[in-house]
Short mmCIF file of C-alpha atoms in Angstrom, two decimals:
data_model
loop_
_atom_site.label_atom_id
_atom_site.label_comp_id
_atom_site.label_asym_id
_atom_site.label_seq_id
_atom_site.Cartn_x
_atom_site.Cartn_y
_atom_site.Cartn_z
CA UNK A 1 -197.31 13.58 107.88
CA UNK A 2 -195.51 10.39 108.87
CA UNK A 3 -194.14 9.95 112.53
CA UNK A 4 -190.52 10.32 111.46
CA UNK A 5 -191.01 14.10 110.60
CA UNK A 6 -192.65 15.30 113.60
CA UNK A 7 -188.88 16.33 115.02
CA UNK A 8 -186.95 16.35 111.48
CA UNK A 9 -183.54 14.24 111.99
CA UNK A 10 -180.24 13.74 109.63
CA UNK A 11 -177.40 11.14 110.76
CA UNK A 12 -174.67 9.65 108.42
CA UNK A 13 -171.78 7.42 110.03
CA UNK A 14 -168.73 6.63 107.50
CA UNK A 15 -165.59 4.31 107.66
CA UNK A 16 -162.27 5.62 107.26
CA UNK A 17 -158.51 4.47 107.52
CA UNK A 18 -158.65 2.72 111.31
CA UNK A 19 -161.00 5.71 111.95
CA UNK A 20 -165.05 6.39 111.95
CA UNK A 21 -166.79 9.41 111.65
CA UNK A 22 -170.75 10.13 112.75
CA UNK A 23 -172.37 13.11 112.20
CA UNK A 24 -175.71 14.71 113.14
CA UNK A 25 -177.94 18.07 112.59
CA UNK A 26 -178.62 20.44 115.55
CA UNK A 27 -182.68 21.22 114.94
CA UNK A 28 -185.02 19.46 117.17
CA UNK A 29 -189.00 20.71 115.72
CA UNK A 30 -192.39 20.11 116.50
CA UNK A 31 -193.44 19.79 112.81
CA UNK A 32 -192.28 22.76 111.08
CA UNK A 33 -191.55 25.11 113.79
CA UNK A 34 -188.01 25.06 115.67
CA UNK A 35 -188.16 24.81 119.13
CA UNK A 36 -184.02 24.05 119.67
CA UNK A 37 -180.77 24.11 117.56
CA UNK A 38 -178.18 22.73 120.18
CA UNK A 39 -180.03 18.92 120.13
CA UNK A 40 -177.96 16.42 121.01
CA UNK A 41 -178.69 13.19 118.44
CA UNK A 42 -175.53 11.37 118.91
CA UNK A 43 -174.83 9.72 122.39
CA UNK A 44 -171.59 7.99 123.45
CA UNK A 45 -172.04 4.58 124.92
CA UNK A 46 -168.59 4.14 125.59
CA UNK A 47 -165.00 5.36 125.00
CA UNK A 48 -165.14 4.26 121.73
CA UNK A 49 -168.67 3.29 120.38
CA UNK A 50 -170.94 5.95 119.46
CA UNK A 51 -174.70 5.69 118.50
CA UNK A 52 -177.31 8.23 116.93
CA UNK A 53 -180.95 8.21 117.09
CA UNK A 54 -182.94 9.51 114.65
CA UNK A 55 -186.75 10.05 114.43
CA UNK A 56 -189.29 10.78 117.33
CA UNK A 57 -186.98 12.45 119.90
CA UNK A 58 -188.59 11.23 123.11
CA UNK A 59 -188.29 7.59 122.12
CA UNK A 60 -184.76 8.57 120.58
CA UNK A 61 -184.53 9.61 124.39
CA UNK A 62 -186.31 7.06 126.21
CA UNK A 63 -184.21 4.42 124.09
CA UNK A 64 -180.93 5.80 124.78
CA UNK A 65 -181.49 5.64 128.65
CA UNK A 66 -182.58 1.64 128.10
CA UNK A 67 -179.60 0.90 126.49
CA UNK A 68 -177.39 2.82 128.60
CA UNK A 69 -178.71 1.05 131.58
CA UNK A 70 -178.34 -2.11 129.44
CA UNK A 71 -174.60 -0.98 129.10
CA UNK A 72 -174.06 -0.76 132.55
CA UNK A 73 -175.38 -3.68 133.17
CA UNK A 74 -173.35 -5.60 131.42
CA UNK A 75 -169.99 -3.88 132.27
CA UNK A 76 -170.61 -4.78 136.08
CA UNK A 77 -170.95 -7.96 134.77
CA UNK A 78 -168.65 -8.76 131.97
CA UNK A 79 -165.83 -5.88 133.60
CA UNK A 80 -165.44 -4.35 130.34
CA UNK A 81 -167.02 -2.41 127.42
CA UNK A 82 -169.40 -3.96 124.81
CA UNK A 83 -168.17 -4.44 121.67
CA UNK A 84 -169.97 -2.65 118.79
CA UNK A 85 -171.05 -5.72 116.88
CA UNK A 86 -172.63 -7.11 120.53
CA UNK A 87 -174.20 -3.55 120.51
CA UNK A 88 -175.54 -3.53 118.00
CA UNK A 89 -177.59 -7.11 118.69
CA UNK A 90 -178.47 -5.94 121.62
CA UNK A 91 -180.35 -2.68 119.95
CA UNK A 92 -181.97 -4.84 117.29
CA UNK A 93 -183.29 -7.15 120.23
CA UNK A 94 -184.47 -4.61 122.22
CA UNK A 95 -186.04 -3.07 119.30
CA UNK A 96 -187.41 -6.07 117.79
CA UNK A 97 -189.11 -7.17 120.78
CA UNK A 98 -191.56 -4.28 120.12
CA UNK A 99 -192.20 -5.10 117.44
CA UNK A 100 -195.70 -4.46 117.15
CA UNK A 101 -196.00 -1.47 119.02
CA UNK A 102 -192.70 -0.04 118.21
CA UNK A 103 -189.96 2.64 118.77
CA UNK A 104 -190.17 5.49 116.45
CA UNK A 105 -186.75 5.26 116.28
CA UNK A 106 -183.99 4.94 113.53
CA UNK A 107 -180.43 4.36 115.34
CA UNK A 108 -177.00 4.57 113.52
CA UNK A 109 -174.39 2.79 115.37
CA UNK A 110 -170.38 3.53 115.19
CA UNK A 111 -167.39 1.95 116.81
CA UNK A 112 -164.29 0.91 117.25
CA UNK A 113 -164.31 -3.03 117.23
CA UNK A 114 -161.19 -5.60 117.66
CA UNK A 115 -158.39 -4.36 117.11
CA UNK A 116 -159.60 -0.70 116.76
CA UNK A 117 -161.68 -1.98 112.93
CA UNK A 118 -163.84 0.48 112.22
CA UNK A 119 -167.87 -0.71 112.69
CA UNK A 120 -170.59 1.20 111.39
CA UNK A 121 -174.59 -0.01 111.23
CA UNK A 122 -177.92 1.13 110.76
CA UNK A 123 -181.10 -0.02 111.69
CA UNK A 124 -184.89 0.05 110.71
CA UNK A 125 -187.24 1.06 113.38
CA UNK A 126 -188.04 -2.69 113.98
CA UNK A 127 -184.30 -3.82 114.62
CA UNK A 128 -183.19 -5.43 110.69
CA UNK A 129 -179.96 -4.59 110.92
CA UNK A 130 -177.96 -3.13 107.79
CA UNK A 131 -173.96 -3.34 108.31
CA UNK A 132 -172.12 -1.38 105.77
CA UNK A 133 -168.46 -1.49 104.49
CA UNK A 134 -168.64 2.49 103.51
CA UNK A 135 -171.41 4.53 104.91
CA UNK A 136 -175.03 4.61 106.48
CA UNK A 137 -177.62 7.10 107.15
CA UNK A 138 -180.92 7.67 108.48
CA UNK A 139 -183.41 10.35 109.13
CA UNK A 140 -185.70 13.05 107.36
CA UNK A 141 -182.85 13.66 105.21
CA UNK A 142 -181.77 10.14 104.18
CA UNK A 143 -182.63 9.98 100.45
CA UNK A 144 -180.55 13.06 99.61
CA UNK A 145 -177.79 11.58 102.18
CA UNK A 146 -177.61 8.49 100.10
CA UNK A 147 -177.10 10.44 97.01
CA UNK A 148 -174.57 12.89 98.82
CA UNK A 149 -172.39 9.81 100.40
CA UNK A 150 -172.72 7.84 97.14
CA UNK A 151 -170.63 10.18 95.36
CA UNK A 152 -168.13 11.60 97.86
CA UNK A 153 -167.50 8.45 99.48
CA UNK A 154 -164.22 7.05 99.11
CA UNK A 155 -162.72 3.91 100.85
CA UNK A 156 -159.50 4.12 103.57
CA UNK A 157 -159.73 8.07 103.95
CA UNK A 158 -157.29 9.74 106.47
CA UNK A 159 -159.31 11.15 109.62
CA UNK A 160 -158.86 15.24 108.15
CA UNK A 161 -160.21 13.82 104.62
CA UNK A 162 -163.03 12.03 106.33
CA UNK A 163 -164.75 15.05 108.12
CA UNK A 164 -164.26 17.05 105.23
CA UNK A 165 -166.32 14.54 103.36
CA UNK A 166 -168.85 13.38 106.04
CA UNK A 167 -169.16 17.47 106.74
CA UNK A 168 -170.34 18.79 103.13
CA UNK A 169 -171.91 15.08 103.10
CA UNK A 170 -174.40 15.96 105.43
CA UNK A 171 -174.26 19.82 105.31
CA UNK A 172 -175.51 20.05 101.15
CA UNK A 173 -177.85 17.08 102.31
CA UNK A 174 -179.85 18.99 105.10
CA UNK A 175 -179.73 22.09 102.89
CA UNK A 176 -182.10 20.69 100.80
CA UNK A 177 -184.44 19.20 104.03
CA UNK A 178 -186.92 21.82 105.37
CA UNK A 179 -186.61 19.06 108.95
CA UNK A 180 -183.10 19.52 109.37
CA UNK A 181 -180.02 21.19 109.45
CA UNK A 182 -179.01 24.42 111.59
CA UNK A 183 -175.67 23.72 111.37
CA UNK A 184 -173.74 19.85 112.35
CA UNK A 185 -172.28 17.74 115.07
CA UNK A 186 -169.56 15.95 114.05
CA UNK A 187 -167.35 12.99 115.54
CA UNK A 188 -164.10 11.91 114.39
CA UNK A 189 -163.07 8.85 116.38
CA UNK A 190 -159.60 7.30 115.75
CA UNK A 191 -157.72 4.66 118.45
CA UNK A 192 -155.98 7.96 120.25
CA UNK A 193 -158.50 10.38 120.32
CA UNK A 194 -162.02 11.75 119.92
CA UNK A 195 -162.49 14.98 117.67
CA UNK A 196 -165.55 16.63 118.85
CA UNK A 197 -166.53 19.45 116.00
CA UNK A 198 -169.42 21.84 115.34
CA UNK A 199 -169.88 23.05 112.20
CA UNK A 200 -171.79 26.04 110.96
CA UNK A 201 -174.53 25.47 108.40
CA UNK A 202 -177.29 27.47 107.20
CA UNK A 203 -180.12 28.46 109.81
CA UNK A 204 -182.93 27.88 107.47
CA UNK B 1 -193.78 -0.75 130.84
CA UNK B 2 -192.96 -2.75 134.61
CA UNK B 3 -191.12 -5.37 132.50
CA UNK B 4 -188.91 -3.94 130.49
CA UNK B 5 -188.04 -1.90 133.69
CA UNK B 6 -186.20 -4.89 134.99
CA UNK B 7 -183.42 -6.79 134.01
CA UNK B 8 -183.48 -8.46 130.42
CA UNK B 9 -186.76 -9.95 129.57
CA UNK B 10 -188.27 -13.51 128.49
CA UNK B 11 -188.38 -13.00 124.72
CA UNK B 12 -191.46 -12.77 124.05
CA UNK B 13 -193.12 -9.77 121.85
CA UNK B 14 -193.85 -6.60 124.41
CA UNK B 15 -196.92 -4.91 123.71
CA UNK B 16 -196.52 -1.76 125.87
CA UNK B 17 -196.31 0.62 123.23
CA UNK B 18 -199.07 -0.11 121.04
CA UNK B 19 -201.56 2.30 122.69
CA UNK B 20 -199.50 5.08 122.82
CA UNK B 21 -198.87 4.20 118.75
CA UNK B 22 -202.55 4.11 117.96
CA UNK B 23 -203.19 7.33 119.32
CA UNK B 24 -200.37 8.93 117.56
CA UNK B 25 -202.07 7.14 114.08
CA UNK B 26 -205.55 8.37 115.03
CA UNK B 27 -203.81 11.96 115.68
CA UNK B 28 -203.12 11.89 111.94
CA UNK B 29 -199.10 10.75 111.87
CA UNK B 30 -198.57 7.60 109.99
CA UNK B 31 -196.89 4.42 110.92
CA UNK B 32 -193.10 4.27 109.40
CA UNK B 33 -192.37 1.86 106.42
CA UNK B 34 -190.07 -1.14 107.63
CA UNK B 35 -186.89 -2.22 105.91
CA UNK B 36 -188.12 -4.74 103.51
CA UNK B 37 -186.00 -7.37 101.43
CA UNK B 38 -188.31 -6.92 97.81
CA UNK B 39 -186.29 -10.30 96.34
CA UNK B 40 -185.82 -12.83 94.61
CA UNK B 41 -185.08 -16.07 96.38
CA UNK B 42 -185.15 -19.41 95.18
CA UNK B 43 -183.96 -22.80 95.14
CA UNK B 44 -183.92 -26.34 93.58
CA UNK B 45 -183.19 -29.75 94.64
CA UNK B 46 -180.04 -31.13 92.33
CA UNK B 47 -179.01 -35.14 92.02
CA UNK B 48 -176.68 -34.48 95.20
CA UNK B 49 -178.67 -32.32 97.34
CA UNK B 50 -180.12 -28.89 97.23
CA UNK B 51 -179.21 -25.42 95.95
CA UNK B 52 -180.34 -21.91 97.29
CA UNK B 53 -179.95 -18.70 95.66
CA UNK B 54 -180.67 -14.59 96.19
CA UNK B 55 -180.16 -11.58 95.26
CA UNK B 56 -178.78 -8.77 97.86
CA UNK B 57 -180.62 -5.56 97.90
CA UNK B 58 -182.70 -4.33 100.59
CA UNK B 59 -185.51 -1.54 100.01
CA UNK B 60 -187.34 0.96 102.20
CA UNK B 61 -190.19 2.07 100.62
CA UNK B 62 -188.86 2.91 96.74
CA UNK B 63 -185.11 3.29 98.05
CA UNK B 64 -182.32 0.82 97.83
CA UNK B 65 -181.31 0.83 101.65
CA UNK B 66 -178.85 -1.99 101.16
CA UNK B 67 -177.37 -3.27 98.03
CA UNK B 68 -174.98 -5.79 99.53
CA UNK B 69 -177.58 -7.26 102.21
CA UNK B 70 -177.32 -11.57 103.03
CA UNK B 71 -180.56 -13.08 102.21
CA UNK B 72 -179.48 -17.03 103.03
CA UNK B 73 -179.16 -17.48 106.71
CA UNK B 74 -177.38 -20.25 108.88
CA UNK B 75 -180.16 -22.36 110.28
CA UNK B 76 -177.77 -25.60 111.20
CA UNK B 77 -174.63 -26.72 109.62
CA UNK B 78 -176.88 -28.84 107.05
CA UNK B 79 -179.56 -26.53 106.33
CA UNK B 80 -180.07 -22.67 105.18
CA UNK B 81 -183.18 -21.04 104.69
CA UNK B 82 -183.62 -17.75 102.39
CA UNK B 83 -186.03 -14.86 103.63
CA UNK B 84 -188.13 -12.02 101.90
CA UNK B 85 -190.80 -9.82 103.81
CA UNK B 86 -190.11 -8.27 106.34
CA UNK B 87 -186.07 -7.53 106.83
CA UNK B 88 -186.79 -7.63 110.70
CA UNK B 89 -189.20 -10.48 110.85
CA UNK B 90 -187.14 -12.97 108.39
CA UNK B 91 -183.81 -12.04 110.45
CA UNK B 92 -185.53 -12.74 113.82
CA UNK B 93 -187.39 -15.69 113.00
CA UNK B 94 -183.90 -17.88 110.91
CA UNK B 95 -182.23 -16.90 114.34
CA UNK B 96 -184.80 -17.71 116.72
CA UNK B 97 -185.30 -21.13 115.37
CA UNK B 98 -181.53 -21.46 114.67
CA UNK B 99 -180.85 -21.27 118.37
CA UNK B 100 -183.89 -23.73 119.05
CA UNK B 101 -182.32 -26.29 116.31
CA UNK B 102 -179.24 -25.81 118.29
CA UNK B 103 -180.51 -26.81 121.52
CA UNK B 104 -182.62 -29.79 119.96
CA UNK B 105 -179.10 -30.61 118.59
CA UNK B 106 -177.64 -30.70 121.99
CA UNK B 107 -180.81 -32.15 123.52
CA UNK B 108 -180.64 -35.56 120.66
CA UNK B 109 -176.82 -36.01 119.94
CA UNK B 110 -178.21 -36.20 116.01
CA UNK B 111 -178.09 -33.79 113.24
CA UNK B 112 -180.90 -31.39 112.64
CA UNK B 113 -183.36 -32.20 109.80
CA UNK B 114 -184.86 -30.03 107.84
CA UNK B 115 -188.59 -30.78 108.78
CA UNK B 116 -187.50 -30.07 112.27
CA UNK B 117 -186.78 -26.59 110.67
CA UNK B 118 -189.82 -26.50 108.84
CA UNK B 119 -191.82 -27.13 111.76
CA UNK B 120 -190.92 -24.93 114.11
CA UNK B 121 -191.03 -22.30 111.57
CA UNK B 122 -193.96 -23.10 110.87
CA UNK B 123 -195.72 -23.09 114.15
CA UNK B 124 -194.32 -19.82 114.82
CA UNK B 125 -195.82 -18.28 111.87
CA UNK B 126 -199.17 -19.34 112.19
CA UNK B 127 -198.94 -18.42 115.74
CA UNK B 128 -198.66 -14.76 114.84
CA UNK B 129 -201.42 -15.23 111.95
CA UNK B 130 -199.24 -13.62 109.13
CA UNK B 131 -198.39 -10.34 111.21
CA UNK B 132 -195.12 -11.72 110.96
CA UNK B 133 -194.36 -10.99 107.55
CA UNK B 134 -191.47 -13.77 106.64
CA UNK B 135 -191.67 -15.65 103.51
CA UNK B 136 -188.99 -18.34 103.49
CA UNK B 137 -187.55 -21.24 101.17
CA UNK B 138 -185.74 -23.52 103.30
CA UNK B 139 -183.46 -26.36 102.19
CA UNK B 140 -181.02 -28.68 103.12
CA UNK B 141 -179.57 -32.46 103.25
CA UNK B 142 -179.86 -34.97 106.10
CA UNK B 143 -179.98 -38.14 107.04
CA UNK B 144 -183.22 -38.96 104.98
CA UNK B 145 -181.85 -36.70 101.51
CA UNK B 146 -182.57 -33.42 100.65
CA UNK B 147 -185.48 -31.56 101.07
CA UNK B 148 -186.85 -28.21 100.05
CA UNK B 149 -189.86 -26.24 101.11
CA UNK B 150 -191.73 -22.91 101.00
CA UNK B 151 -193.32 -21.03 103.99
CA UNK B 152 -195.31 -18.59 103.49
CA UNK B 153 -196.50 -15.60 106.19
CA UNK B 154 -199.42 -17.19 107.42
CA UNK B 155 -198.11 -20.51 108.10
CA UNK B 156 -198.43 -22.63 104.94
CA UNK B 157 -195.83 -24.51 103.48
CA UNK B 158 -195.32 -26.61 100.33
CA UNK B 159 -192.61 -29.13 99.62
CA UNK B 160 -190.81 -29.06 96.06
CA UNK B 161 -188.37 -29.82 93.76
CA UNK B 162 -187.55 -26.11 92.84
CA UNK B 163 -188.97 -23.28 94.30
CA UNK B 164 -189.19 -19.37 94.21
CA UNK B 165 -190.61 -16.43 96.79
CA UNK B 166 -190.59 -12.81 96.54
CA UNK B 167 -191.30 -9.85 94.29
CA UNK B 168 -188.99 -11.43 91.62
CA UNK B 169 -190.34 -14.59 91.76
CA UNK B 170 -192.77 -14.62 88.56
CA UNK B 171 -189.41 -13.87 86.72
CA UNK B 172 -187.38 -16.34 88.43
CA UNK B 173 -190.33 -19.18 88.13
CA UNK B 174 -190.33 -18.47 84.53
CA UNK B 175 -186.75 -19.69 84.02
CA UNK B 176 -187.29 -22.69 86.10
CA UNK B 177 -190.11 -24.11 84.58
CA UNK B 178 -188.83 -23.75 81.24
CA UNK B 179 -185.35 -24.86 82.07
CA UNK B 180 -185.69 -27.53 85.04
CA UNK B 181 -185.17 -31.14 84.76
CA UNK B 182 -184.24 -33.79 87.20
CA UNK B 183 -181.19 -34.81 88.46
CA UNK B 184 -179.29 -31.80 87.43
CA UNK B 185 -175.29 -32.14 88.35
CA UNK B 186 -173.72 -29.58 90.26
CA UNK B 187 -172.78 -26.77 87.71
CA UNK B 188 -175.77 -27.33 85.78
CA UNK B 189 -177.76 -26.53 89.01
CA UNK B 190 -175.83 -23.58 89.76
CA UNK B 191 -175.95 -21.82 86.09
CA UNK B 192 -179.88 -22.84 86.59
CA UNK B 193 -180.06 -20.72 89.83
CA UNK B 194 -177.68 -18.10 88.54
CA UNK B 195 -179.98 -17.24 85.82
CA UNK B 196 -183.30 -17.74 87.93
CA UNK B 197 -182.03 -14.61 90.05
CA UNK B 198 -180.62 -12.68 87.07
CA UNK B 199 -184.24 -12.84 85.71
CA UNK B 200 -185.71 -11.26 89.03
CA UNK B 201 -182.85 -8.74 89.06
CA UNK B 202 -182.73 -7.27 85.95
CA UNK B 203 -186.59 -7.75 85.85
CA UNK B 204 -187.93 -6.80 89.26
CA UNK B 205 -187.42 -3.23 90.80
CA UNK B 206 -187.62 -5.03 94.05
CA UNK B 207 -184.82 -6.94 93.28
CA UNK B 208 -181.11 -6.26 92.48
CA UNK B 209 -177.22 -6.05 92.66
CA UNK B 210 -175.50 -9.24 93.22
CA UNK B 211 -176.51 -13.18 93.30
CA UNK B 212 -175.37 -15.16 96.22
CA UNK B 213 -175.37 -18.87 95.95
CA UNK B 214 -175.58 -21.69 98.78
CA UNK B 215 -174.95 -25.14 97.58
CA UNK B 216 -175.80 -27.81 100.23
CA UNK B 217 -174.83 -31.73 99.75
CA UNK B 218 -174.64 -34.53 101.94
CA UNK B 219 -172.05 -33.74 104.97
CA UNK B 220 -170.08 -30.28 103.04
CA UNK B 221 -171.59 -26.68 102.31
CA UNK B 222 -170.14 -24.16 99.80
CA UNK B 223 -171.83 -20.76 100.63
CA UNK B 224 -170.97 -19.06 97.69
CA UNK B 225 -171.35 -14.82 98.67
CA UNK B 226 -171.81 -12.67 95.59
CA UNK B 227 -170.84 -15.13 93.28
CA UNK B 228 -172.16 -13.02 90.32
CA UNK B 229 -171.71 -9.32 90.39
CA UNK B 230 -173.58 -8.43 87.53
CA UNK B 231 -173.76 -4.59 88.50
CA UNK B 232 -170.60 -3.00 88.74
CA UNK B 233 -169.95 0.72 89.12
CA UNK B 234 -169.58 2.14 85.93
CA UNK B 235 -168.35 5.87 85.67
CA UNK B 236 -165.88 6.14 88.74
CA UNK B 237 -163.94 9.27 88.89
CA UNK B 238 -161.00 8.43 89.69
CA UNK B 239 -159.78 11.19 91.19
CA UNK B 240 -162.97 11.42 93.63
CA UNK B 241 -164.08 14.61 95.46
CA UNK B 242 -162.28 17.40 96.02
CA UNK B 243 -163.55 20.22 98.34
CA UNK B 244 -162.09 22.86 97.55
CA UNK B 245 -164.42 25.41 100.24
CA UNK B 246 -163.19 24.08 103.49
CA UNK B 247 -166.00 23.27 105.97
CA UNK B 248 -166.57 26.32 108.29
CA UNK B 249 -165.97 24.80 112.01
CA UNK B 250 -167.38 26.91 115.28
CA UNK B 251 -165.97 24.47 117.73
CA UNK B 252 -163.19 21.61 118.50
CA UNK B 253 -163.10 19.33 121.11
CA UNK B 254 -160.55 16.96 121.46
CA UNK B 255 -160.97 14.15 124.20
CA UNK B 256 -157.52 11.85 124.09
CA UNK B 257 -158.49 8.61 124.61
CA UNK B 258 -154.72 5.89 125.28
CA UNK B 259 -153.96 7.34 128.84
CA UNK B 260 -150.51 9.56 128.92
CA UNK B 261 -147.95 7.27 130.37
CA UNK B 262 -145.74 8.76 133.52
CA UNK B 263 -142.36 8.05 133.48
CA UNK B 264 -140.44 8.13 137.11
CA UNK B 265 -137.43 10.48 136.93
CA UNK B 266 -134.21 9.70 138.61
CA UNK B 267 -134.05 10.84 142.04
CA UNK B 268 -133.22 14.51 142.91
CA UNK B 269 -129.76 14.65 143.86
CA UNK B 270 -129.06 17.12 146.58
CA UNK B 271 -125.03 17.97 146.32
#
């Protein structure tokens, strides 16, 4: 079994009209038995930039703290919030510099950049960065996400249009993932507001 | 662990995890696969300078992770280098020694050259023994012409007149050595490189989507992104997706994030 499916993961992140959305599972595992289905994958760095972590859980865990304390750091310094593009360096660097020991860690990054332009990137577990115009994913359940957010993807969607998409994105893509799933955690992030939804999925 | 405790380290690799990771592979779970750039890169010196070309997709494991990804990076304002390998390593290294030809930049008052490049690439390489898996073909013009060279993982490098790396790079070699000749003019060059990459992408399954071009001369650049799209997408509904089964939602939360602005009344009036 490879490292990334000892806890089972699925995250997709999409671009919308002035808008993102990011969504997660719920199931945290040891392997193939269930241990939690309220798992918190997607952490908010700030008021408007958003990042996931997918694979091993306690380095998904251990990583978020670093770059939270990173955050901080730099807001007492800079007195203001990172921008996602600066973000996002700063998780490739952090990630890179292990890189022969590394995180077991795949993190999908979403924000709200200049001017409130939607920013959405993905990472390997080694820090190569992957910035996409439409949509990224990552986790046990990638290669059916790709497929799923392929074909329902469509460019400038209206915030309602996007979590219906991003929803039965990832919902038909953890249905066929033994890792994942037990229902969804979704995000809707526009410049006035943050939509915070749970959706209900099959508990399989 | 202690240093990456503290505030932002050195920059050099950090070893702190490697134990706990070789326990975890004796323990039966395997290492992940790393994003890697299968390719096609190439380029050829031209009577005026130098050209570069790649393709754009990015592959983890048999998947396309990336189908728009840059291969050419910014070295100096004279010089680009292409990468295959390693997506992480090839990234990390054109940047690392980007930022060093900067400061050497600073440091002279002259423009970089592209041995300076090579060297320090180089160095690097060999340093890390091939672990750092970064094949590159780096070329550019300066004061003494242009140059082009190869680099290879473990340190190695070759200087050439045209040049090819990567998965696609029997495919691409193929085209050159029938077609090259020397002192090719501009277009000539670029319909040369064009087709080298179309050979590795319709060829290679490592290789694929568009070509981007980087033409390099004496004092001007033309970085030419996706200059061929040979893969469009064929068969696009129009319409898209409809859902017509609305997603069942057990929750809402909505945080308001522009702060609600108070607006002072008149005064009460007491009659």
């Amino acid at each position: 079994m490879s490292i990334f499916e000892y806890n089972g993961s699925a995250l997709v992140a999409m671009v919308g009209k002035n808008c993102f959305a990011i969504a997660s599972d719920r199931r945290l595992g040891v392997q193939l038995q269930t241990i939690a289905t309220d798992f918190q994958r997607i952490s908010k760095i700030h008021d408007k930039l958003f990042i996931g972590l997918s694979g091993l859980a306690t380095d998904a865990q251990t990583l978020y703290q670093r770059l939270v304390f990173r955050h901080k750091l730099y807001q007492l310094r800079e007195e203001r919030d990172m921008k996602p593009e600066t973000f996002a360096s700063l998780v490739s660097a952090i990630l890179y510099e292990k890189r022969f020991g590394p995180y077991f860690c795949q993190p999908v990054i979403a924000g709200l950049g200049d001017e409130d332009k939607p920013f959405i990137c993905t990472m390997d577990s080694i820090g190569a960065k992957e910035l996409a115009k439409d949509f990224v994913v990552a986790g046990t359940a990638s290669e059916s996400l790709y497929g799923a957010c392929e074909s329902m993807f469509k460019p400038d969607m209206e915030p309602e249009e996007l979590f219906e998409t991003i929803s039965q994105a990832l919902l038909s893509s953890v249905d066929r993932d033994c890792l994942s799933g037990w229902g969804g955690h979704v995000y809707v992030v526009t410049p006035i507001e943050v939509k915070e939804r749970i959706l209900k999925g099959r508990m399989d | 662990m202690s240093s990456s405790l503290d505030l932002p380290p050195k920059g050099e690799f950090s070893f702190d995890l490697c134990r706990r990771n070789a326990m975890l592979e004796s323990k039966g779970l395997k290492a992940p696969t790393f994003l890697k750039t299968g390719t096609t890169i190439v380029g050829l010196v031209f009577q005026d300078g130098v050209i570069l070309g790649a393709d754009t997709r990015a592959t983890e494991g048999p998947i396309v992770a990336d189908k728009n990804c840059e291969k050419i990076h910014y070295m100096a304002p004279n010089i680009y280098c292409c990468g295959a390998g390693t997506a992480a390593d090839t990234e990390a290294v054109t940047d690392m020694v980007s930022s060093q030809l900067q400061l050497h930049r600073y440091h002279t008052g002259r423009e970089s050259r592209v041995v300076t490049a090579l060297t320090l690439l180089k160095k690097h390489l060999f340093n890390y023994q091939g672990h750092v898996s970064a094949a590159l073909v780096l070329g550019g013009v300066d004061i003494t012409g242009p140059h082009l060279h190869t680099i290879y993982p473990h340190g190695s490098t070759d200087t050439l007149p045209f040049a090819t790396m990567g998965s696609g790079s029997l495919a691409a070699m193929s085209v050159f050595e029938s077609k090259y000749k020397e002192s090719l003019s501009r277009d000539e060059g670029i319909q040369l490189v064009v087709e080298a990459i179309s050979a590795g992408i319709f060829n290679d399954l490592g290789s694929g989507s568009n070509v981007d071009v980087c033409v390099i001369t004496k004092g001007h650049k033309d970085y030419l992104r996706n200059h061929l799209l040979p893969n469009p997408r064929t068969y696009v509904n129009p319409k898209g997706f409809t859902f017509p089964k609305k997603t069942e939602v057990l929750s809402t939360k909505i945080t308001p994030l522009k702060e609600v602005e108070v607006i002072e009344g008149d005064a009460m009036e007491i009659a």
